[in-house]
Tab-separated table of N, CA, C and O in Angstrom:
chain	number	residue	atom	x	y	z
A	1	UNK	N	-14.586	1.813	15.837
A	1	UNK	CA	-14.078	2.142	17.151
A	1	UNK	C	-14.700	1.220	18.193
A	1	UNK	O	-14.075	0.925	19.196
A	2	UNK	N	-15.905	0.753	17.923
A	2	UNK	CA	-16.587	-0.123	18.861
A	2	UNK	C	-15.844	-1.423	19.103
A	2	UNK	O	-15.758	-1.906	20.238
A	3	UNK	N	-15.295	-2.002	18.044
A	3	UNK	CA	-14.556	-3.263	18.178
A	3	UNK	C	-13.273	-3.050	18.971
A	3	UNK	O	-12.895	-3.882	19.788
A	4	UNK	N	-12.599	-1.947	18.770
A	4	UNK	CA	-11.391	-1.613	19.526
A	4	UNK	C	-11.724	-1.509	21.013
A	4	UNK	O	-11.029	-2.078	21.853
A	5	UNK	N	-12.806	-0.795	21.318
A	5	UNK	CA	-13.228	-0.650	22.720
A	5	UNK	C	-13.641	-1.994	23.319
A	5	UNK	O	-13.378	-2.264	24.484
A	6	UNK	N	-14.279	-2.853	22.509
A	6	UNK	CA	-14.664	-4.175	22.994
A	6	UNK	C	-13.435	-4.994	23.353
A	6	UNK	O	-13.395	-5.665	24.372
A	7	UNK	N	-12.401	-4.893	22.536
A	7	UNK	CA	-11.169	-5.636	22.802
A	7	UNK	C	-10.449	-5.113	24.036
A	7	UNK	O	-9.818	-5.876	24.756
A	8	UNK	N	-10.532	-3.831	24.299
A	8	UNK	CA	-9.959	-3.271	25.525
A	8	UNK	C	-10.735	-3.790	26.731
A	8	UNK	O	-10.150	-4.232	27.718
A	9	UNK	N	-12.065	-3.756	26.643
A	9	UNK	CA	-12.910	-4.219	27.747
A	9	UNK	C	-12.687	-5.702	28.052
A	9	UNK	O	-12.726	-6.113	29.217
A	10	UNK	N	-12.414	-6.509	27.030
A	10	UNK	CA	-12.214	-7.942	27.242
A	10	UNK	C	-10.794	-8.258	27.706
A	10	UNK	O	-10.489	-9.397	28.040
A	11	UNK	N	-9.913	-7.254	27.727
A	11	UNK	CA	-8.536	-7.474	28.154
A	11	UNK	C	-7.615	-7.898	27.025
A	11	UNK	O	-6.428	-8.150	27.245
A	12	UNK	N	-8.144	-7.986	25.831
A	12	UNK	CA	-7.337	-8.363	24.664
A	12	UNK	C	-6.302	-7.284	24.337
A	12	UNK	O	-5.199	-7.586	23.898
A	13	UNK	N	-6.690	-6.022	24.543
A	13	UNK	CA	-5.804	-4.884	24.311
A	13	UNK	C	-5.691	-4.056	25.583
A	13	UNK	O	-6.603	-4.041	26.410
A	14	UNK	N	-4.593	-3.331	25.700
A	14	UNK	CA	-4.383	-2.440	26.839
A	14	UNK	C	-4.871	-1.046	26.462
A	14	UNK	O	-4.585	-0.552	25.373
A	15	UNK	N	-5.596	-0.406	27.350
A	15	UNK	CA	-6.148	0.928	27.087
A	15	UNK	C	-5.086	2.002	27.281
A	15	UNK	O	-4.067	1.778	27.933
A	16	UNK	N	-5.344	3.168	26.725
A	16	UNK	CA	-4.532	4.331	27.029
A	16	UNK	C	-3.530	4.745	25.974
A	16	UNK	O	-2.736	5.625	26.219
A	17	UNK	N	-3.532	4.156	24.807
A	17	UNK	CA	-2.597	4.542	23.759
A	17	UNK	C	-3.222	5.661	22.927
A	17	UNK	O	-4.057	5.422	22.061
A	18	UNK	N	-2.808	6.894	23.182
A	18	UNK	CA	-3.412	8.046	22.516
A	18	UNK	C	-3.137	8.051	21.013
A	18	UNK	O	-3.955	8.524	20.230
A	19	UNK	N	-1.992	7.522	20.583
A	19	UNK	CA	-1.699	7.469	19.152
A	19	UNK	C	-2.638	6.500	18.448
A	19	UNK	O	-3.113	6.776	17.357
A	20	UNK	N	-2.916	5.356	19.076
A	20	UNK	CA	-3.852	4.409	18.476
A	20	UNK	C	-5.249	5.003	18.415
A	20	UNK	O	-5.954	4.827	17.425
A	21	UNK	N	-5.653	5.718	19.468
A	21	UNK	CA	-6.985	6.336	19.456
A	21	UNK	C	-7.113	7.373	18.343
A	21	UNK	O	-8.130	7.433	17.659
A	22	UNK	N	-6.077	8.170	18.140
A	22	UNK	CA	-6.089	9.148	17.044
A	22	UNK	C	-6.147	8.470	15.691
A	22	UNK	O	-6.868	8.905	14.786
A	23	UNK	N	-5.411	7.376	15.558
A	23	UNK	CA	-5.419	6.619	14.305
A	23	UNK	C	-6.786	6.011	14.067
A	23	UNK	O	-7.298	6.025	12.944
A	24	UNK	N	-7.392	5.489	15.116
A	24	UNK	CA	-8.723	4.884	14.980
A	24	UNK	C	-9.743	5.924	14.542
A	24	UNK	O	-10.623	5.628	13.727
A	25	UNK	N	-9.631	7.131	15.033
A	25	UNK	CA	-10.556	8.179	14.611
A	25	UNK	C	-10.396	8.456	13.115
A	25	UNK	O	-11.385	8.644	12.401
A	26	UNK	N	-9.161	8.458	12.622
A	26	UNK	CA	-8.926	8.668	11.198
A	26	UNK	C	-9.405	7.465	10.376
A	26	UNK	O	-9.958	7.630	9.288
A	27	UNK	N	-9.195	6.255	10.894
A	27	UNK	CA	-9.688	5.059	10.206
A	27	UNK	C	-11.215	5.053	10.164
A	27	UNK	O	-11.815	4.618	9.184
A	28	UNK	N	-11.847	5.549	11.223
A	28	UNK	CA	-13.308	5.637	11.252
A	28	UNK	C	-13.799	6.607	10.180
A	28	UNK	O	-14.766	6.338	9.485
A	29	UNK	N	-13.101	7.733	10.043
A	29	UNK	CA	-13.447	8.702	8.982
A	29	UNK	C	-13.340	8.043	7.614
A	29	UNK	O	-14.243	8.159	6.785
A	30	UNK	N	-12.241	7.320	7.393
A	30	UNK	CA	-12.032	6.643	6.125
A	30	UNK	C	-13.118	5.601	5.881
A	30	UNK	O	-13.682	5.517	4.791
A	31	UNK	N	-13.446	4.834	6.905
A	31	UNK	CA	-14.494	3.815	6.810
A	31	UNK	C	-15.822	4.443	6.389
A	31	UNK	O	-16.475	3.975	5.468
A	32	UNK	N	-16.201	5.518	7.059
A	32	UNK	CA	-17.478	6.181	6.772
A	32	UNK	C	-17.508	6.727	5.345
A	32	UNK	O	-18.524	6.636	4.656
A	33	UNK	N	-16.404	7.304	4.877
A	33	UNK	CA	-16.355	7.819	3.506
A	33	UNK	C	-16.431	6.692	2.482
A	33	UNK	O	-17.088	6.834	1.449
A	34	UNK	N	-15.741	5.582	2.747
A	34	UNK	CA	-15.790	4.449	1.821
A	34	UNK	C	-17.186	3.864	1.743
A	34	UNK	O	-17.675	3.539	0.664
A	35	UNK	N	-17.849	3.735	2.885
A	35	UNK	CA	-19.210	3.196	2.907
A	35	UNK	C	-20.160	4.149	2.182
A	35	UNK	O	-20.994	3.723	1.389
A	36	UNK	N	-20.004	5.439	2.438
A	36	UNK	CA	-20.872	6.440	1.809
A	36	UNK	C	-20.707	6.443	0.288
A	36	UNK	O	-21.666	6.651	-0.447
A	37	UNK	N	-19.497	6.176	-0.181
A	37	UNK	CA	-19.197	6.231	-1.611
A	37	UNK	C	-18.985	4.854	-2.216
A	37	UNK	O	-18.309	4.734	-3.229
A	38	UNK	N	-19.577	3.815	-1.636
A	38	UNK	CA	-19.273	2.455	-2.091
A	38	UNK	C	-19.609	2.233	-3.561
A	38	UNK	O	-18.892	1.545	-4.271
A	39	UNK	N	-20.666	2.823	-4.068
A	39	UNK	CA	-21.011	2.653	-5.485
A	39	UNK	C	-19.956	3.300	-6.378
A	39	UNK	O	-19.566	2.748	-7.393
A	40	UNK	N	-19.496	4.489	-5.993
A	40	UNK	CA	-18.504	5.201	-6.789
A	40	UNK	C	-17.128	4.545	-6.721
A	40	UNK	O	-16.304	4.751	-7.607
A	41	UNK	N	-16.865	3.779	-5.677
A	41	UNK	CA	-15.557	3.149	-5.496
A	41	UNK	C	-15.430	1.832	-6.257
A	41	UNK	O	-14.389	1.189	-6.184
A	42	UNK	N	-16.463	1.426	-6.979
A	42	UNK	CA	-16.403	0.177	-7.736
A	42	UNK	C	-15.285	0.274	-8.771
A	42	UNK	O	-15.224	1.228	-9.537
A	43	UNK	N	-14.411	-0.716	-8.785
A	43	UNK	CA	-13.315	-0.707	-9.744
A	43	UNK	C	-13.783	-1.095	-11.134
A	43	UNK	O	-13.261	-0.626	-12.127
A	44	UNK	N	-14.777	-1.967	-11.201
A	44	UNK	CA	-15.245	-2.460	-12.495
A	44	UNK	C	-16.538	-1.748	-12.863
A	44	UNK	O	-17.621	-2.160	-12.494
A	45	UNK	N	-16.428	-0.671	-13.600
A	45	UNK	CA	-17.601	0.101	-13.981
A	45	UNK	C	-18.422	-0.620	-15.046
A	45	UNK	O	-19.511	-0.210	-15.374
A	46	UNK	N	-17.874	-1.686	-15.609
A	46	UNK	CA	-18.582	-2.460	-16.613
A	46	UNK	C	-19.144	-3.743	-16.011
A	46	UNK	O	-19.407	-4.696	-16.710
A	47	UNK	N	-19.335	-3.767	-14.710
A	47	UNK	CA	-19.808	-4.950	-14.001
A	47	UNK	C	-21.103	-5.496	-14.590
A	47	UNK	O	-21.286	-6.693	-14.704
A	48	UNK	N	-22.003	-4.626	-14.964
A	48	UNK	CA	-23.293	-5.061	-15.484
A	48	UNK	C	-23.251	-5.347	-16.988
A	48	UNK	O	-24.241	-5.743	-17.572
A	49	UNK	N	-22.094	-5.160	-17.597
A	49	UNK	CA	-21.962	-5.399	-19.028
A	49	UNK	C	-22.120	-6.879	-19.344
A	49	UNK	O	-21.778	-7.738	-18.556
A	50	UNK	N	-22.645	-7.147	-20.538
A	50	UNK	CA	-22.812	-8.531	-20.958
A	50	UNK	C	-21.550	-9.072	-21.612
A	50	UNK	O	-21.484	-10.238	-21.970
A	51	UNK	N	-20.530	-8.256	-21.752
A	51	UNK	CA	-19.275	-8.708	-22.340
A	51	UNK	C	-18.565	-9.649	-21.367
A	51	UNK	O	-18.766	-9.577	-20.175
A	52	UNK	N	-17.697	-10.506	-21.906
A	52	UNK	CA	-16.945	-11.413	-21.043
A	52	UNK	C	-15.966	-10.602	-20.202
A	52	UNK	O	-15.687	-9.439	-20.500
A	53	UNK	N	-15.426	-11.211	-19.158
A	53	UNK	CA	-14.541	-10.526	-18.226
A	53	UNK	C	-13.361	-9.834	-18.881
A	53	UNK	O	-13.082	-8.681	-18.610
A	54	UNK	N	-12.625	-10.539	-19.752
A	54	UNK	CA	-11.457	-9.941	-20.394
A	54	UNK	C	-11.849	-8.794	-21.310
A	54	UNK	O	-11.218	-7.747	-21.335
A	55	UNK	N	-12.886	-8.997	-22.098
A	55	UNK	CA	-13.338	-7.965	-23.018
A	55	UNK	C	-13.816	-6.740	-22.242
A	55	UNK	O	-13.531	-5.604	-22.607
A	56	UNK	N	-14.542	-6.990	-21.158
A	56	UNK	CA	-15.046	-5.900	-20.326
A	56	UNK	C	-13.878	-5.105	-19.753
A	56	UNK	O	-13.886	-3.885	-19.739
A	57	UNK	N	-12.825	-5.809	-19.278
A	57	UNK	CA	-11.656	-5.145	-18.719
A	57	UNK	C	-10.968	-4.289	-19.786
A	57	UNK	O	-10.595	-3.158	-19.533
A	58	UNK	N	-10.808	-4.857	-20.988
A	58	UNK	CA	-10.152	-4.133	-22.062
A	58	UNK	C	-10.900	-2.847	-22.389
A	58	UNK	O	-10.309	-1.776	-22.493
A	59	UNK	N	-12.220	-2.935	-22.513
A	59	UNK	CA	-13.006	-1.743	-22.817
A	59	UNK	C	-12.911	-0.724	-21.697
A	59	UNK	O	-12.857	0.476	-21.943
A	60	UNK	N	-12.875	-1.183	-20.455
A	60	UNK	CA	-12.793	-0.230	-19.348
A	60	UNK	C	-11.461	0.505	-19.359
A	60	UNK	O	-11.368	1.631	-18.885
A	61	UNK	N	-10.411	-0.128	-19.896
A	61	UNK	CA	-9.105	0.536	-20.001
A	61	UNK	C	-9.049	1.510	-21.171
A	61	UNK	O	-8.366	2.522	-21.110
A	62	UNK	N	-9.757	1.194	-22.245
A	62	UNK	CA	-9.669	1.994	-23.465
A	62	UNK	C	-10.634	3.168	-23.502
A	62	UNK	O	-10.342	4.198	-24.103
A	63	UNK	N	-11.776	2.999	-22.900
A	63	UNK	CA	-12.806	4.034	-22.991
A	63	UNK	C	-13.016	4.661	-21.618
A	63	UNK	O	-13.480	4.012	-20.687
A	64	UNK	N	-12.657	5.909	-21.514
A	64	UNK	CA	-12.827	6.609	-20.245
A	64	UNK	C	-14.314	6.851	-19.994
A	64	UNK	O	-15.052	7.229	-20.893
A	65	UNK	N	-14.719	6.617	-18.782
A	65	UNK	CA	-16.109	6.842	-18.401
A	65	UNK	C	-16.224	8.184	-17.689
A	65	UNK	O	-15.445	8.462	-16.781
A	66	UNK	N	-17.176	9.006	-18.095
A	66	UNK	CA	-17.350	10.279	-17.402
A	66	UNK	C	-17.744	10.018	-15.949
A	66	UNK	O	-18.554	9.153	-15.654
A	67	UNK	N	-17.128	10.758	-15.073
A	67	UNK	CA	-17.402	10.538	-13.656
A	67	UNK	C	-17.216	11.833	-12.881
A	67	UNK	O	-16.326	12.625	-13.178
A	68	UNK	N	-18.055	12.024	-11.909
A	68	UNK	CA	-17.911	13.163	-11.008
A	68	UNK	C	-17.296	12.701	-9.696
A	68	UNK	O	-17.200	13.452	-8.753
A	69	UNK	N	-16.875	11.439	-9.667
A	69	UNK	CA	-16.333	10.840	-8.459
A	69	UNK	C	-14.968	11.428	-8.106
A	69	UNK	O	-14.088	11.519	-8.945
A	70	UNK	N	-14.815	11.839	-6.874
A	70	UNK	CA	-13.522	12.283	-6.355
A	70	UNK	C	-13.036	11.189	-5.395
A	70	UNK	O	-13.786	10.772	-4.520
A	71	UNK	N	-11.820	10.708	-5.569
A	71	UNK	CA	-11.336	9.622	-4.714
A	71	UNK	C	-11.403	9.976	-3.230
A	71	UNK	O	-11.247	11.132	-2.847
A	72	UNK	N	-11.636	8.955	-2.425
A	72	UNK	CA	-11.658	9.122	-0.975
A	72	UNK	C	-10.225	9.328	-0.506
A	72	UNK	O	-9.313	8.610	-0.924
A	73	UNK	N	-10.018	10.318	0.348
A	73	UNK	CA	-8.683	10.586	0.868
A	73	UNK	C	-8.285	9.439	1.784
A	73	UNK	O	-8.961	9.126	2.758
A	74	UNK	N	-7.173	8.788	1.473
A	74	UNK	CA	-6.710	7.628	2.229
A	74	UNK	C	-5.934	8.002	3.470
A	74	UNK	O	-5.974	9.138	3.944
A	75	UNK	N	-5.209	7.031	3.975
A	75	UNK	CA	-4.470	7.196	5.220
A	75	UNK	C	-3.166	6.425	5.103
A	75	UNK	O	-3.163	5.285	4.622
A	76	UNK	N	-2.068	7.015	5.491
A	76	UNK	CA	-0.769	6.361	5.473
A	76	UNK	C	-0.310	6.227	6.917
A	76	UNK	O	-0.189	7.229	7.625
A	77	UNK	N	-0.083	4.998	7.360
A	77	UNK	CA	0.351	4.763	8.737
A	77	UNK	C	1.851	4.508	8.778
A	77	UNK	O	2.369	3.704	8.007
A	78	UNK	N	2.527	5.188	9.677
A	78	UNK	CA	3.942	4.934	9.897
A	78	UNK	C	4.251	5.207	11.359
A	78	UNK	O	3.646	6.064	12.002
A	79	UNK	N	5.147	4.442	11.902
A	79	UNK	CA	5.596	4.591	13.283
A	79	UNK	C	6.614	3.496	13.539
A	79	UNK	O	6.915	2.692	12.660
A	80	UNK	N	7.099	3.421	14.729
A	80	UNK	CA	8.094	2.418	15.083
A	80	UNK	C	7.511	1.011	15.157
A	80	UNK	O	6.304	0.801	15.050
A	81	UNK	N	8.399	0.066	15.350
A	81	UNK	CA	8.020	-1.338	15.473
A	81	UNK	C	7.233	-1.545	16.771
A	81	UNK	O	7.563	-0.974	17.811
A	82	UNK	N	6.158	-2.341	16.689
A	82	UNK	CA	5.402	-2.693	17.884
A	82	UNK	C	4.420	-1.650	18.372
A	82	UNK	O	3.979	-1.683	19.522
A	83	UNK	N	4.039	-0.722	17.515
A	83	UNK	CA	3.118	0.334	17.939
A	83	UNK	C	1.661	0.040	17.608
A	83	UNK	O	0.790	0.821	17.962
A	84	UNK	N	1.409	-1.072	16.902
A	84	UNK	CA	0.033	-1.475	16.632
A	84	UNK	C	-0.502	-1.157	15.258
A	84	UNK	O	-1.697	-1.275	15.010
A	85	UNK	N	0.378	-0.769	14.333
A	85	UNK	CA	-0.084	-0.421	12.980
A	85	UNK	C	-0.785	-1.599	12.305
A	85	UNK	O	-1.882	-1.446	11.778
A	86	UNK	N	-0.161	-2.745	12.325
A	86	UNK	CA	-0.737	-3.923	11.669
A	86	UNK	C	-2.024	-4.341	12.351
A	86	UNK	O	-3.010	-4.671	11.685
A	87	UNK	N	-2.053	-4.310	13.670
A	87	UNK	CA	-3.264	-4.669	14.413
A	87	UNK	C	-4.413	-3.739	14.036
A	87	UNK	O	-5.540	-4.190	13.801
A	88	UNK	N	-4.150	-2.444	13.935
A	88	UNK	CA	-5.199	-1.493	13.571
A	88	UNK	C	-5.675	-1.709	12.142
A	88	UNK	O	-6.879	-1.647	11.871
A	89	UNK	N	-4.753	-1.988	11.231
A	89	UNK	CA	-5.152	-2.240	9.843
A	89	UNK	C	-5.935	-3.542	9.732
A	89	UNK	O	-6.907	-3.614	8.975
A	90	UNK	N	-5.546	-4.570	10.478
A	90	UNK	CA	-6.307	-5.826	10.479
A	90	UNK	C	-7.710	-5.580	11.006
A	90	UNK	O	-8.691	-6.085	10.447
A	91	UNK	N	-7.820	-4.827	12.068
A	91	UNK	CA	-9.120	-4.497	12.647
A	91	UNK	C	-9.975	-3.707	11.647
A	91	UNK	O	-11.156	-3.998	11.461
A	92	UNK	N	-9.359	-2.735	10.973
A	92	UNK	CA	-10.061	-1.944	9.971
A	92	UNK	C	-10.561	-2.846	8.844
A	92	UNK	O	-11.721	-2.763	8.432
A	93	UNK	N	-9.711	-3.724	8.362
A	93	UNK	CA	-10.071	-4.618	7.265
A	93	UNK	C	-11.231	-5.534	7.671
A	93	UNK	O	-12.173	-5.733	6.911
A	94	UNK	N	-11.168	-6.084	8.876
A	94	UNK	CA	-12.239	-6.964	9.365
A	94	UNK	C	-13.574	-6.237	9.416
A	94	UNK	O	-14.611	-6.802	9.091
A	95	UNK	N	-13.554	-4.983	9.823
A	95	UNK	CA	-14.801	-4.227	9.961
A	95	UNK	C	-15.328	-3.758	8.613
A	95	UNK	O	-16.534	-3.638	8.437
A	96	UNK	N	-14.426	-3.488	7.674
A	96	UNK	CA	-14.847	-3.017	6.359
A	96	UNK	C	-15.513	-4.132	5.592
A	96	UNK	O	-16.484	-4.000	4.953
């Protein structure tokens, strides 16, 4: 949210869009959950394996790993053209 506010202060963005502010609050929640669970969100659970990349991938597909990890609840953005969805996602990606 800090970067969004910085861009408003610099005149890069116009203030007062309540839908964008609500979306930013949800993106902030998502950001915090992803950061908190960054170890659990690793796609390659065999990262530390000494097997080669292809072999490691194959084993990760064939052998289920026990996990207590619950996926982070994501966010789906939809609205009309020109409402700032792409700008908000770009901002989120840059900060993540």
